[in-house]
PDB file of C-alpha atoms in Angstrom:
ATOM      1  CA  MET A   1     -50.005   5.112  65.372  1.00 66.00           C
ATOM      2  CA  PHE A   2     -52.542   7.172  67.365  1.00 77.00           C
ATOM      3  CA  ALA A   3     -55.286   6.750  64.744  1.00 87.00           C
ATOM      4  CA  ARG A   4     -54.792   2.984  64.648  1.00 88.00           C
ATOM      5  CA  SER A   5     -54.851   2.829  68.453  1.00 88.00           C
ATOM      6  CA  GLN A   6     -58.162   4.666  68.413  1.00 92.00           C
ATOM      7  CA  THR A   7     -59.503   2.187  65.858  1.00 96.00           C
ATOM      8  CA  VAL A   8     -58.561  -0.874  67.916  1.00 95.00           C
ATOM      9  CA  LEU A   9     -59.985   0.731  71.045  1.00 94.00           C
ATOM     10  CA  GLU A  10     -63.238   1.427  69.224  1.00 96.00           C
ATOM     11  CA  ALA A  11     -63.442  -2.249  68.220  1.00 97.00           C
ATOM     12  CA  ALA A  12     -63.068  -3.236  71.876  1.00 97.00           C
ATOM     13  CA  ARG A  13     -65.750  -0.758  72.896  1.00 96.00           C
ATOM     14  CA  TRP A  14     -68.280  -2.520  70.684  1.00 97.00           C
ATOM     15  CA  ALA A  15     -67.727  -5.896  72.352  1.00 97.00           C
ATOM     16  CA  PRO A  16     -70.818  -7.328  74.043  1.00 97.00           C
ATOM     17  CA  SER A  17     -71.049  -7.192  77.822  1.00 97.00           C
ATOM     18  CA  SER A  18     -73.583  -8.048  80.497  1.00 96.00           C
ATOM     19  CA  PHE A  19     -76.049  -5.162  80.848  1.00 95.00           C
ATOM     20  CA  ASN A  20     -73.731  -3.302  78.432  1.00 96.00           C
ATOM     21  CA  GLU A  21     -71.661  -2.400  81.504  1.00 96.00           C
ATOM     22  CA  GLN A  22     -68.358  -2.578  79.623  1.00 97.00           C
ATOM     23  CA  PRO A  23     -66.411  -3.434  82.791  1.00 97.00           C
ATOM     24  CA  TRP A  24     -63.037  -2.918  81.113  1.00 97.00           C
ATOM     25  CA  LEU A  25     -60.668   0.021  81.219  1.00 96.00           C
ATOM     26  CA  PHE A  26     -57.907   0.099  78.601  1.00 96.00           C
ATOM     27  CA  VAL A  27     -54.908   2.271  79.463  1.00 95.00           C
ATOM     28  CA  PHE A  28     -52.600   2.897  76.499  1.00 92.00           C
ATOM     29  CA  ALA A  29     -48.931   3.911  76.555  1.00 94.00           C
ATOM     30  CA  GLN A  30     -47.663   5.294  73.255  1.00 93.00           C
ATOM     31  CA  SER A  31     -45.449   8.242  74.118  1.00 94.00           C
ATOM     32  CA  ALA A  32     -41.884   7.746  75.307  1.00 94.00           C
ATOM     33  CA  ALA A  33     -42.854   9.113  78.730  1.00 96.00           C
ATOM     34  CA  ASP A  34     -45.819   6.749  79.085  1.00 95.00           C
ATOM     35  CA  LEU A  35     -43.822   3.741  77.896  1.00 95.00           C
ATOM     36  CA  THR A  36     -41.127   4.584  80.456  1.00 94.00           C
ATOM     37  CA  LYS A  37     -43.835   4.549  83.127  1.00 95.00           C
ATOM     38  CA  PHE A  38     -45.380   1.258  81.926  1.00 95.00           C
ATOM     39  CA  ARG A  39     -42.272  -0.876  81.376  1.00 94.00           C
ATOM     40  CA  PRO A  40     -41.280  -1.255  85.061  1.00 95.00           C
ATOM     41  CA  LEU A  41     -44.775  -2.668  85.669  1.00 96.00           C
ATOM     42  CA  LEU A  42     -43.925  -5.688  83.517  1.00 95.00           C
ATOM     43  CA  MET A  43     -42.322  -8.779  84.953  1.00 94.00           C
ATOM     44  CA  ASP A  44     -38.895  -9.622  83.567  1.00 92.00           C
ATOM     45  CA  GLN A  45     -40.019 -12.387  81.195  1.00 91.00           C
ATOM     46  CA  ASN A  46     -42.363  -9.976  79.404  1.00 91.00           C
ATOM     47  CA  ARG A  47     -39.835  -7.156  79.271  1.00 90.00           C
ATOM     48  CA  LEU A  48     -37.707  -9.295  76.946  1.00 88.00           C
ATOM     49  CA  TRP A  49     -40.118  -8.658  74.089  1.00 87.00           C
ATOM     50  CA  ALA A  50     -42.314  -5.814  75.342  1.00 90.00           C
ATOM     51  CA  ASP A  51     -39.406  -3.381  75.648  1.00 89.00           C
ATOM     52  CA  GLN A  52     -39.474  -3.284  71.833  1.00 90.00           C
ATOM     53  CA  ALA A  53     -43.235  -2.722  71.530  1.00 91.00           C
ATOM     54  CA  PRO A  54     -44.270   0.742  70.288  1.00 92.00           C
ATOM     55  CA  VAL A  55     -47.536   0.572  72.262  1.00 92.00           C
ATOM     56  CA  LEU A  56     -48.429  -1.115  75.540  1.00 94.00           C
ATOM     57  CA  VAL A  57     -51.949  -1.533  76.869  1.00 94.00           C
ATOM     58  CA  LEU A  58     -53.028  -2.536  80.353  1.00 95.00           C
ATOM     59  CA  ILE A  59     -56.581  -3.698  80.942  1.00 96.00           C
ATOM     60  CA  PHE A  60     -58.269  -3.097  84.276  1.00 96.00           C
ATOM     61  CA  VAL A  61     -61.730  -4.352  85.239  1.00 96.00           C
ATOM     62  CA  ARG A  62     -64.654  -3.320  87.375  1.00 96.00           C
ATOM     63  CA  ARG A  63     -65.789  -6.401  89.298  1.00 95.00           C
ATOM     64  CA  HIS A  64     -69.127  -5.027  90.526  1.00 96.00           C
ATOM     65  CA  PHE A  65     -72.073  -3.497  88.708  1.00 95.00           C
ATOM     66  CA  PRO A  66     -72.169   0.272  89.285  1.00 93.00           C
ATOM     67  CA  HIS A  67     -75.973   0.390  89.194  1.00 92.00           C
ATOM     68  CA  ASN A  68     -76.492  -1.954  92.167  1.00 94.00           C
ATOM     69  CA  GLY A  69     -73.069  -2.828  93.615  1.00 94.00           C
ATOM     70  CA  LYS A  70     -73.608  -6.558  93.089  1.00 96.00           C
ATOM     71  CA  PRO A  71     -70.750  -8.737  91.837  1.00 96.00           C
ATOM     72  CA  ASN A  72     -70.542  -8.973  88.070  1.00 97.00           C
ATOM     73  CA  ARG A  73     -70.027 -12.699  87.454  1.00 97.00           C
ATOM     74  CA  HIS A  74     -69.363 -11.963  83.791  1.00 98.00           C
ATOM     75  CA  TYR A  75     -66.582  -9.366  84.006  1.00 97.00           C
ATOM     76  CA  MET A  76     -63.836 -11.782  82.912  1.00 97.00           C
ATOM     77  CA  PHE A  77     -65.854 -13.110  79.974  1.00 98.00           C
ATOM     78  CA  ASP A  78     -66.873  -9.593  78.909  1.00 98.00           C
ATOM     79  CA  THR A  79     -63.337  -8.246  79.183  1.00 98.00           C
ATOM     80  CA  GLY A  80     -62.039 -11.234  77.229  1.00 98.00           C
ATOM     81  CA  ALA A  81     -64.500 -10.424  74.442  1.00 98.00           C
ATOM     82  CA  ALA A  82     -63.270  -6.828  74.397  1.00 98.00           C
ATOM     83  CA  TRP A  83     -59.637  -7.966  74.309  1.00 98.00           C
ATOM     84  CA  MET A  84     -60.410 -10.353  71.440  1.00 98.00           C
ATOM     85  CA  SER A  85     -62.107  -7.572  69.481  1.00 98.00           C
ATOM     86  CA  LEU A  86     -59.096  -5.326  70.048  1.00 97.00           C
ATOM     87  CA  ALA A  87     -56.666  -8.058  68.951  1.00 97.00           C
ATOM     88  CA  LEU A  88     -58.646  -8.939  65.816  1.00 98.00           C
ATOM     89  CA  GLN A  89     -58.919  -5.299  64.792  1.00 97.00           C
ATOM     90  CA  ALA A  90     -55.197  -4.806  65.390  1.00 96.00           C
ATOM     91  CA  ARG A  91     -54.402  -7.733  63.113  1.00 96.00           C
ATOM     92  CA  LYS A  92     -56.765  -6.394  60.456  1.00 97.00           C
ATOM     93  CA  LEU A  93     -54.712  -3.182  60.520  1.00 96.00           C
ATOM     94  CA  GLY A  94     -51.472  -5.117  60.099  1.00 94.00           C
ATOM     95  CA  LEU A  95     -50.525  -4.885  63.775  1.00 93.00           C
ATOM     96  CA  TYR A  96     -49.741  -7.659  66.201  1.00 92.00           C
ATOM     97  CA  ALA A  97     -51.312  -7.801  69.657  1.00 93.00           C
ATOM     98  CA  HIS A  98     -49.847 -10.070  72.307  1.00 92.00           C
ATOM     99  CA  ALA A  99     -51.709 -10.749  75.542  1.00 91.00           C
ATOM    100  CA  MET A 100     -49.801 -11.130  78.784  1.00 90.00           C
ATOM    101  CA  SER A 101     -50.761 -11.370  82.414  1.00 90.00           C
ATOM    102  CA  ALA A 102     -47.298 -11.228  83.977  1.00 89.00           C
ATOM    103  CA  PHE A 103     -47.182  -7.705  85.298  1.00 92.00           C
ATOM    104  CA  HIS A 104     -47.163  -6.172  88.753  1.00 95.00           C
ATOM    105  CA  GLN A 105     -50.888  -5.615  89.160  1.00 93.00           C
ATOM    106  CA  GLU A 106     -50.989  -3.741  92.460  1.00 94.00           C
ATOM    107  CA  GLN A 107     -48.126  -1.503  91.368  1.00 96.00           C
ATOM    108  CA  ALA A 108     -49.980  -0.811  88.099  1.00 96.00           C
ATOM    109  CA  TYR A 109     -53.047   0.448  89.970  1.00 95.00           C
ATOM    110  CA  GLU A 110     -50.894   2.738  92.082  1.00 96.00           C
ATOM    111  CA  THR A 111     -48.551   3.995  89.349  1.00 96.00           C
ATOM    112  CA  LEU A 112     -51.344   4.721  86.883  1.00 95.00           C
ATOM    113  CA  GLY A 113     -53.779   6.118  89.455  1.00 95.00           C
ATOM    114  CA  VAL A 114     -56.498   3.604  88.643  1.00 95.00           C
ATOM    115  CA  PRO A 115     -59.141   3.224  91.383  1.00 92.00           C
ATOM    116  CA  ALA A 116     -59.034  -0.128  93.197  1.00 84.00           C
ATOM    117  CA  ASP A 117     -62.534  -1.067  91.971  1.00 79.00           C
ATOM    118  CA  ARG A 118     -61.269  -1.096  88.346  1.00 74.00           C
TER     119      ARG A 118
END
């Protein structure tokens, strides 16, 4: 599974983004320990199906350009393109990717040690 995860992540990395900033951060959980850490971050309606998933991925974003600190008006579009590339590559490999937004976002930042600007 690790090799396929690397392949789908590489597809996301090649997605276009404004100034090639790649404002996304993909955090994968594949090991039993990581999945145990990720699952409580999901809201109940997503746990119904996601508890069976062998891999979970959370996507964080950087909302400002690092080179000048100005707001990146395109971060959602760019991150959506990266997600789409990941999902298409997953399907090409015979995997299914399911997007969800119902998770405890603030808790995810804290639990996973992701800086607030991501």
